[in-house]
Short mmCIF file of C-alpha atoms in Angstrom, two decimals:
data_model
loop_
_atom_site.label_atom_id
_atom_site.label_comp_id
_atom_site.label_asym_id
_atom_site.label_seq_id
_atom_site.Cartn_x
_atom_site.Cartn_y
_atom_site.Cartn_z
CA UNK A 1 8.84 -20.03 -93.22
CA UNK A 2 11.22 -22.34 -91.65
CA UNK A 3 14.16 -20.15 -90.97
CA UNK A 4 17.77 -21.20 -91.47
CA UNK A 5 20.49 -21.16 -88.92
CA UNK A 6 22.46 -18.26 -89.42
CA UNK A 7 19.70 -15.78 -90.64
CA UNK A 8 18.11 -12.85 -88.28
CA UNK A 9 14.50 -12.75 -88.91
CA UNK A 10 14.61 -9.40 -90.86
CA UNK A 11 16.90 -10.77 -93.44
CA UNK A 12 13.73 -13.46 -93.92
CA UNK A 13 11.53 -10.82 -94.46
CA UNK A 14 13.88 -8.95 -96.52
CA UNK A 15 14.67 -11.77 -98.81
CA UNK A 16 10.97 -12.57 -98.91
CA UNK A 17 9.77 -8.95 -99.84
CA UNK A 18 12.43 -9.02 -102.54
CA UNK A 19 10.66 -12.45 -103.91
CA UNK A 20 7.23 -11.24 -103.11
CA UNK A 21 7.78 -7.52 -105.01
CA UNK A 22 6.09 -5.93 -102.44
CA UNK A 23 7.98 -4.10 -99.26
CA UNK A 24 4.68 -4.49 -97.31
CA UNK A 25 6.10 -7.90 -95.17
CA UNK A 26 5.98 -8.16 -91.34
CA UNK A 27 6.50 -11.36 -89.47
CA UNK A 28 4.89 -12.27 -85.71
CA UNK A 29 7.79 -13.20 -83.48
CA UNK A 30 11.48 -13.12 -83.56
CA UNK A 31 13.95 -15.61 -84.10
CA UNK A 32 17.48 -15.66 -82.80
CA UNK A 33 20.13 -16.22 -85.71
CA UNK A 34 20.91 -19.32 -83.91
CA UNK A 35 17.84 -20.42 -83.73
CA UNK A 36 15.49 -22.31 -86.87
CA UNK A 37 12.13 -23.53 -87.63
CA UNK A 38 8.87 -21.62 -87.79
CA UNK A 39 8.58 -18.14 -88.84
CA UNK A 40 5.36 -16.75 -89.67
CA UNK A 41 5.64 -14.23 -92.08
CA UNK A 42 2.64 -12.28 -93.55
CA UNK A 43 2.49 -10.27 -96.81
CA UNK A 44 0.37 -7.33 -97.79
CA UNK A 45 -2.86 -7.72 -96.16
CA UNK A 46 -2.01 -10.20 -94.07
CA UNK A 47 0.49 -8.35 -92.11
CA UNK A 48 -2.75 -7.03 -90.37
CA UNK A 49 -3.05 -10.43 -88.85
CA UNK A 50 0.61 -10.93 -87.30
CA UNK A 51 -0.34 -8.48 -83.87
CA UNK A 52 -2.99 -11.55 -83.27
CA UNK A 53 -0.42 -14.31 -83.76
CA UNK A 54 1.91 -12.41 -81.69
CA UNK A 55 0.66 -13.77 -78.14
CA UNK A 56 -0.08 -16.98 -78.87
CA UNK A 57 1.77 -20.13 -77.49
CA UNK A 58 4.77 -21.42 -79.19
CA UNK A 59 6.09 -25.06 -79.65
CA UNK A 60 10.17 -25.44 -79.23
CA UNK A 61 12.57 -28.28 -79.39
CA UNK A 62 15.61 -27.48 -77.81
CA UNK A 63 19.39 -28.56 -75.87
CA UNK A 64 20.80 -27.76 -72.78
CA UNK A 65 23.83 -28.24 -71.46
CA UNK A 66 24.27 -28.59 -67.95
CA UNK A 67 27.79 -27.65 -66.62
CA UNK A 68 28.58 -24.32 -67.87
CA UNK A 69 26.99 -21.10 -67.40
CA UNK A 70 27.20 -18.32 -70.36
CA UNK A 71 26.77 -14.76 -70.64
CA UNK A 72 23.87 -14.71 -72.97
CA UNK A 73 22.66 -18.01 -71.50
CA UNK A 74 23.36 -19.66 -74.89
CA UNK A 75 25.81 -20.90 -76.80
CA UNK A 76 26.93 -17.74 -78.48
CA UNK A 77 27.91 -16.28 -75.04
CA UNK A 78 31.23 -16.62 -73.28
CA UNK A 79 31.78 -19.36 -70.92
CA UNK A 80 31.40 -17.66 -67.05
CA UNK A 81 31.13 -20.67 -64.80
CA UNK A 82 31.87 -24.37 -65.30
CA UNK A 83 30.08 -27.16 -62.40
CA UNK A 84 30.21 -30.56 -62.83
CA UNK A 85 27.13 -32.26 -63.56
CA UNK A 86 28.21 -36.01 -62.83
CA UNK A 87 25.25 -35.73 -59.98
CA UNK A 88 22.27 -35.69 -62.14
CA UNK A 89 19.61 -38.20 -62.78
CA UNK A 90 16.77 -38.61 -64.39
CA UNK A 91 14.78 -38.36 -61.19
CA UNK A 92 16.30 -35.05 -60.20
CA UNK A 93 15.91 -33.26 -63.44
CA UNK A 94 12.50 -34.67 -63.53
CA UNK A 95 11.77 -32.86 -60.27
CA UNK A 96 13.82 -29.48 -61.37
CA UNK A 97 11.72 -29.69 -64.85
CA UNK A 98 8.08 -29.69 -62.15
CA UNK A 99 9.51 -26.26 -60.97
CA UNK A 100 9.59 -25.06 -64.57
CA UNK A 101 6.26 -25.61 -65.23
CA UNK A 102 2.96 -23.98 -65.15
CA UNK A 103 2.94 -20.52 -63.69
CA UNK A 104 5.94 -19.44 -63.37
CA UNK A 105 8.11 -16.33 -62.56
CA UNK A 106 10.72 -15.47 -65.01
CA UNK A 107 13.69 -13.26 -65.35
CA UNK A 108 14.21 -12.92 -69.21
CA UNK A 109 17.78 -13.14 -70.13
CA UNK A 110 19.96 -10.21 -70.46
CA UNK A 111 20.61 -10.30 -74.04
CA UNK A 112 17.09 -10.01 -74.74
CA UNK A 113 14.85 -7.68 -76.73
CA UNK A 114 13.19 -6.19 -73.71
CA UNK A 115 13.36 -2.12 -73.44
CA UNK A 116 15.01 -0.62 -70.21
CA UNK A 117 14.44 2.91 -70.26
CA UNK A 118 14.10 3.17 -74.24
CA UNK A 119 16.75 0.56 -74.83
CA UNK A 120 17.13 -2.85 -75.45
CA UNK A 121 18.57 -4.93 -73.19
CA UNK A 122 21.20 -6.37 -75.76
CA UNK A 123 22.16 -3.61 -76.96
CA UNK A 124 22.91 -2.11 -73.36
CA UNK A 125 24.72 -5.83 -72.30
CA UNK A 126 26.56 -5.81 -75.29
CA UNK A 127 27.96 -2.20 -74.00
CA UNK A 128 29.12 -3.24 -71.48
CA UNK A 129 26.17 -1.90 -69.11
CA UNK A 130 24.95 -4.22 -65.96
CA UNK A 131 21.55 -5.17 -67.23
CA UNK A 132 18.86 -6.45 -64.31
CA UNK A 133 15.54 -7.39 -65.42
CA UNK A 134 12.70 -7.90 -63.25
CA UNK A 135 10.83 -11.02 -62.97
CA UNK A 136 7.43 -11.90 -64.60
CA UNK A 137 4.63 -14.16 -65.19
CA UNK A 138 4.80 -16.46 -67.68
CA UNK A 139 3.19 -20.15 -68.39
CA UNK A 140 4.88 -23.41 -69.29
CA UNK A 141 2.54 -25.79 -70.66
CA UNK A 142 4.32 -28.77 -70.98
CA UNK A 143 7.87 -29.37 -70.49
CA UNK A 144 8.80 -32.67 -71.78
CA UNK A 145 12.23 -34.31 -71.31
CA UNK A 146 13.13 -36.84 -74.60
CA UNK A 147 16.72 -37.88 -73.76
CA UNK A 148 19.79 -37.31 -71.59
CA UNK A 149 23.40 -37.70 -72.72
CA UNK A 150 26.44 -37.79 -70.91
CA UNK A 151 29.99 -36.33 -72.84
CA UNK A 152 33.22 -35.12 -71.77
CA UNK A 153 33.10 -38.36 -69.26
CA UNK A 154 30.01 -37.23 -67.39
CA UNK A 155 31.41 -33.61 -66.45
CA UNK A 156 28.81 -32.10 -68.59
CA UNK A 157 25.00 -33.48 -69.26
CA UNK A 158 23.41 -32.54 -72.38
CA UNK A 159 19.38 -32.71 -72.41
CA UNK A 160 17.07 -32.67 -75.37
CA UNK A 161 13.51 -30.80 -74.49
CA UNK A 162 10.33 -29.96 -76.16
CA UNK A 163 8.37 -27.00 -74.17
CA UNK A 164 5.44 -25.24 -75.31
CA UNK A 165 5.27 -22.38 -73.43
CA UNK A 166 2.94 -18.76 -73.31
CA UNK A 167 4.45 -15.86 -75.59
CA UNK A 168 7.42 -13.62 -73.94
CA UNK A 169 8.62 -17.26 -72.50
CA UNK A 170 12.52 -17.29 -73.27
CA UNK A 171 13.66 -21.37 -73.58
CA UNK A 172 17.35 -19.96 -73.05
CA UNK A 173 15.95 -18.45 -69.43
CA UNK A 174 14.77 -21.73 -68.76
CA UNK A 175 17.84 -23.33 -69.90
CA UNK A 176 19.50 -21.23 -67.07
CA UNK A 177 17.12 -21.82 -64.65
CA UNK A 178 17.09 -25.52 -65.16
CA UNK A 179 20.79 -25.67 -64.74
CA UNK A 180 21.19 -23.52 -61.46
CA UNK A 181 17.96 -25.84 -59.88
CA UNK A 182 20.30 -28.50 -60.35
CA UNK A 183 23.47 -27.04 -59.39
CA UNK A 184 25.57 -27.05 -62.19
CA UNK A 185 24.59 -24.05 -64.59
CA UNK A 186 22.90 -24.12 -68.36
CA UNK A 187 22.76 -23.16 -71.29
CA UNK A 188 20.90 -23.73 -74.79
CA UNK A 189 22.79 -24.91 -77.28
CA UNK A 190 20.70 -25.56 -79.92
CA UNK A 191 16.74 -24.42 -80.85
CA UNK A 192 13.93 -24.99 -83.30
CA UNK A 193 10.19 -23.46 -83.20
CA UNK A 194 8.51 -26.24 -84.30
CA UNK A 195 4.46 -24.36 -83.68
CA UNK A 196 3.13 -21.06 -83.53
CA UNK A 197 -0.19 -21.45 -82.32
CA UNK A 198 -2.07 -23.63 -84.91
CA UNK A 199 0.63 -23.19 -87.48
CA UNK A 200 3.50 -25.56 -87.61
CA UNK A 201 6.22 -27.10 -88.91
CA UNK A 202 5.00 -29.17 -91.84
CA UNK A 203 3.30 -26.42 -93.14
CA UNK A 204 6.54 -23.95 -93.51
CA UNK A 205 8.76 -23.78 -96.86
CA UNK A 206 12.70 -23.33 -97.14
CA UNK A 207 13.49 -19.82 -98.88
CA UNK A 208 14.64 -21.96 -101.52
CA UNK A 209 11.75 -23.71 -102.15
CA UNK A 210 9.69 -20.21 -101.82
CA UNK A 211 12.56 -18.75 -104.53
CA UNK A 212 11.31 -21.85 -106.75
CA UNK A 213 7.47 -21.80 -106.10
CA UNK A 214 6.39 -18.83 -104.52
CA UNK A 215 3.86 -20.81 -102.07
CA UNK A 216 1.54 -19.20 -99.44
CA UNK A 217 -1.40 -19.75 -97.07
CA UNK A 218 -4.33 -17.74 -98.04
CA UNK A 219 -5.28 -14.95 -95.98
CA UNK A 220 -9.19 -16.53 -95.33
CA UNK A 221 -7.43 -19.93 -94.34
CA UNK A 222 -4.71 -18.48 -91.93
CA UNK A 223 -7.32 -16.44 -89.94
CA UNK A 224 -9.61 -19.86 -90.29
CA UNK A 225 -6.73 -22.08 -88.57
CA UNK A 226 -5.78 -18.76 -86.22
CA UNK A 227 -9.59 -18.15 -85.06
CA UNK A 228 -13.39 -19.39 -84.46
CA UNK A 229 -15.40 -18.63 -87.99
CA UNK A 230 -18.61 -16.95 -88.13
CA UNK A 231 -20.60 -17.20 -91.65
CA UNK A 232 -22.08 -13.91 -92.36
CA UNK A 233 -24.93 -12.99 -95.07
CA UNK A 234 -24.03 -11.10 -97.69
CA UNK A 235 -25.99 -8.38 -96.07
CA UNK A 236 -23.81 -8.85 -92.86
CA UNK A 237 -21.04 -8.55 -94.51
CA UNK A 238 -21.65 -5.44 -96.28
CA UNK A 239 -22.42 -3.35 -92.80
CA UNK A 240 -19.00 -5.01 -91.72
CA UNK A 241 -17.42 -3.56 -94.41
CA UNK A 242 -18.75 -0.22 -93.55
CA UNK A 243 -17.38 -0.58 -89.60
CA UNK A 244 -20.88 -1.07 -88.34
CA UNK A 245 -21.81 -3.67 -85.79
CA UNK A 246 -23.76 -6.83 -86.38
CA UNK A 247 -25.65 -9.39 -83.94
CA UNK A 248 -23.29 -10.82 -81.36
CA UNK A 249 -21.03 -14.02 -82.67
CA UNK A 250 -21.57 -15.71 -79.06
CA UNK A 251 -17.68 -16.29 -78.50
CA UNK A 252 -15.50 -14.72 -75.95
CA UNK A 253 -12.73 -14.62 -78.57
CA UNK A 254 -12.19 -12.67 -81.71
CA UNK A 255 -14.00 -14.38 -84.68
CA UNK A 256 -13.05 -14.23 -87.97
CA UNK A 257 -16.10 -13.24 -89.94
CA UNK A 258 -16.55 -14.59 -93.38
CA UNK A 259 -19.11 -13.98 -96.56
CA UNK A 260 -21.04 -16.25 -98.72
CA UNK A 261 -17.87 -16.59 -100.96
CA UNK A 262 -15.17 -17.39 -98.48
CA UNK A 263 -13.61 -14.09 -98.02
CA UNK A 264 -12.24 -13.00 -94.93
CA UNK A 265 -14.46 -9.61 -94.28
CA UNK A 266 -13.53 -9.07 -90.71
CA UNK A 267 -12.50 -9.66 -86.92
CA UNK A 268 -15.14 -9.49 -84.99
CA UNK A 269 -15.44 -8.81 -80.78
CA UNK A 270 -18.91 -9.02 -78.97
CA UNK A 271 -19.15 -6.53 -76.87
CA UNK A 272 -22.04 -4.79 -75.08
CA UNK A 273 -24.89 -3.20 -77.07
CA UNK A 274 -24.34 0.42 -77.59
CA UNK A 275 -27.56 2.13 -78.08
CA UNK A 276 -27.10 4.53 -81.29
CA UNK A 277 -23.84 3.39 -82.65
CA UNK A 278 -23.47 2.74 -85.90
CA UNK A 279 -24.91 -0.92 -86.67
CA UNK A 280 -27.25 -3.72 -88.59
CA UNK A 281 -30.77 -3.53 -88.16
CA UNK A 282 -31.10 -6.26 -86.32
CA UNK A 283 -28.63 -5.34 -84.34
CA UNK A 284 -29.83 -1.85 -83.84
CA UNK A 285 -32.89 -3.25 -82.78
CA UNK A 286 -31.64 -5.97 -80.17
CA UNK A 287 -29.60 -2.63 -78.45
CA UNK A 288 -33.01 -1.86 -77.41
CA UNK A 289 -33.40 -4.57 -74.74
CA UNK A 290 -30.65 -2.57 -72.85
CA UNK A 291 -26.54 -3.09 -72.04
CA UNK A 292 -26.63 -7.01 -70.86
CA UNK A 293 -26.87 -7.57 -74.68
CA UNK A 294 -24.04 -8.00 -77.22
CA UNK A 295 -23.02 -6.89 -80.48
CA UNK A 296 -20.52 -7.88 -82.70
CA UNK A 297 -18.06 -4.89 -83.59
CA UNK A 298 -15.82 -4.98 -86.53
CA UNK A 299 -12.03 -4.90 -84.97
CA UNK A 300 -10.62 -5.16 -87.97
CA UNK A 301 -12.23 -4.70 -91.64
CA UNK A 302 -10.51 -6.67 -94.68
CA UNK A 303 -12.99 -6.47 -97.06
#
């Protein structure tokens, strides 16, 4: 989906599960209300899939405004601290955007979904609480700078980005972080997802146009885009559908396993031979040669 401004990303999936007819609809990673662009949303089956696209990296576009600091680090917070930013180039934000990326230690933003002690952090900022979260790891990719602006006569700067960035990365933290690097305070002002892993963009539809033509990806081609493919035999896929293991898939990823027809049977993880368990044949029989070889076990069974 490409989610609209204004919208929290359960009133997607509850407009989409009243479109669909079913209430079995999940999606893989919020949005902020503020925020638009892609929203992965999976339906029925498919909602099995969305704890895979969880954790993987994510494509933004994005604006910050250097000068003012906000409570929520974005622009639906109140206005704390105001710095002039008159003083930055191009060369110093290029070296402040160097420290933002790669590895990188991160304290997420106040107002974010993060549990402290069986709470959210929002909801204990928004009640007044002081909120302290600790720092962690996260990975910038690439951190790309398109264009600078200068309004209200140079006092504040505003900055268009792209980032792609590992999941639990918040853009508004590194809003924040850019702006106190240089001295003047941040924000985000304005945000689009514009990739979830190997799904992007071009590929999402408007809730209008989903209300017109009720358009999907395929549950075989999402997991095809989202993982490597392994063609089974129809044999194969038969003991996968029965939770046994089959003859290792030779990847150190999950693989999505699929049957002489094209559907998706399962998610398979090689793992080391277990002597007994439940399993192919030929697998059975390579569990002989000892624990240094691998099978492939059945994660998760679709078919």
């Amino acid at each position: 989906m490409d989610k609209p401004a204004g919208w929290t990303s359960h009133d997607v999936v509850g407009r989409i599960r009243k479109l669909a007819g079913t209430r079995k609809v999940g999606h893989a990673g919020t949005l902020d209300p503020a925020a638009t662009g892609v929203l992965v949303v999976g339906i029925n089956r498919a909602t099995r899939l969305l704890t895979h696209i969880v954790g993987v990296d994510k494509t933004y576009t994005a604006t910050v405004r250097l000068g003012e600091s906000t409570t929520t680090d974005d622009a639906e917070g109140e206005v704390t601290a105001t710095r002039f930013a008159n003083a930055v180039t191009q060369e110093s934000l290029r070296e402040a955007v160097v420290r933002l990326t790669g590895q990188i230690m991160q304290v997420p933003s106040t107002v974010s979904a993060i549990k402290v002690d069986g709470r959210r952090a929002y909801d204990r900022a928004r009640a007044g609480e002081e909120v302290e979260l600790e720092a962690r790891p996260v990975t910038v990719h690439q951190f790309i700078v398109h264009d600078l602006r200068r309004i209200e006569g140079g006092r504040l700067v505003d900055v268009d980005i792209e980032v792609t960035v590992s999941s639990g990365t918040y853009v508004r933290a590194l809003a924040r972080d850019l702006g106190e690097i240089l001295d003047t305070g941040g924000h985000l002002t304005v945000l689009r997802r514009t990739a979830v892993g190997p799904y992007r963009e071009d590929q999402c539809l408007s809730l209008e146009q989903l209300a017109e033509d009720f358009g999907y990806i395929g549950l075989a081609e999402a997991a095809a885009q989202l993982f490597p493919s392994r063609q089974v035999t129809a044999e194969e896929a038969e003991h996968l559908r029965h939770g046994r293991r089959i003859t290792a898939s030779g990847s150190a990823e999950l693989t999505a396993a699929f049957a002489p027809d094209g559907e998706l049977v399962a998610l398979l993880k090689d793992i080391p031979a277990k002597p007994g368990a439940s399993s192919s044949p030929d697998a059975a029989e390579a569990a002989v040669a000892g624990p240094s070889v691998l099978q492939a076990k059945p994660e998760l069974v679709f078919g």
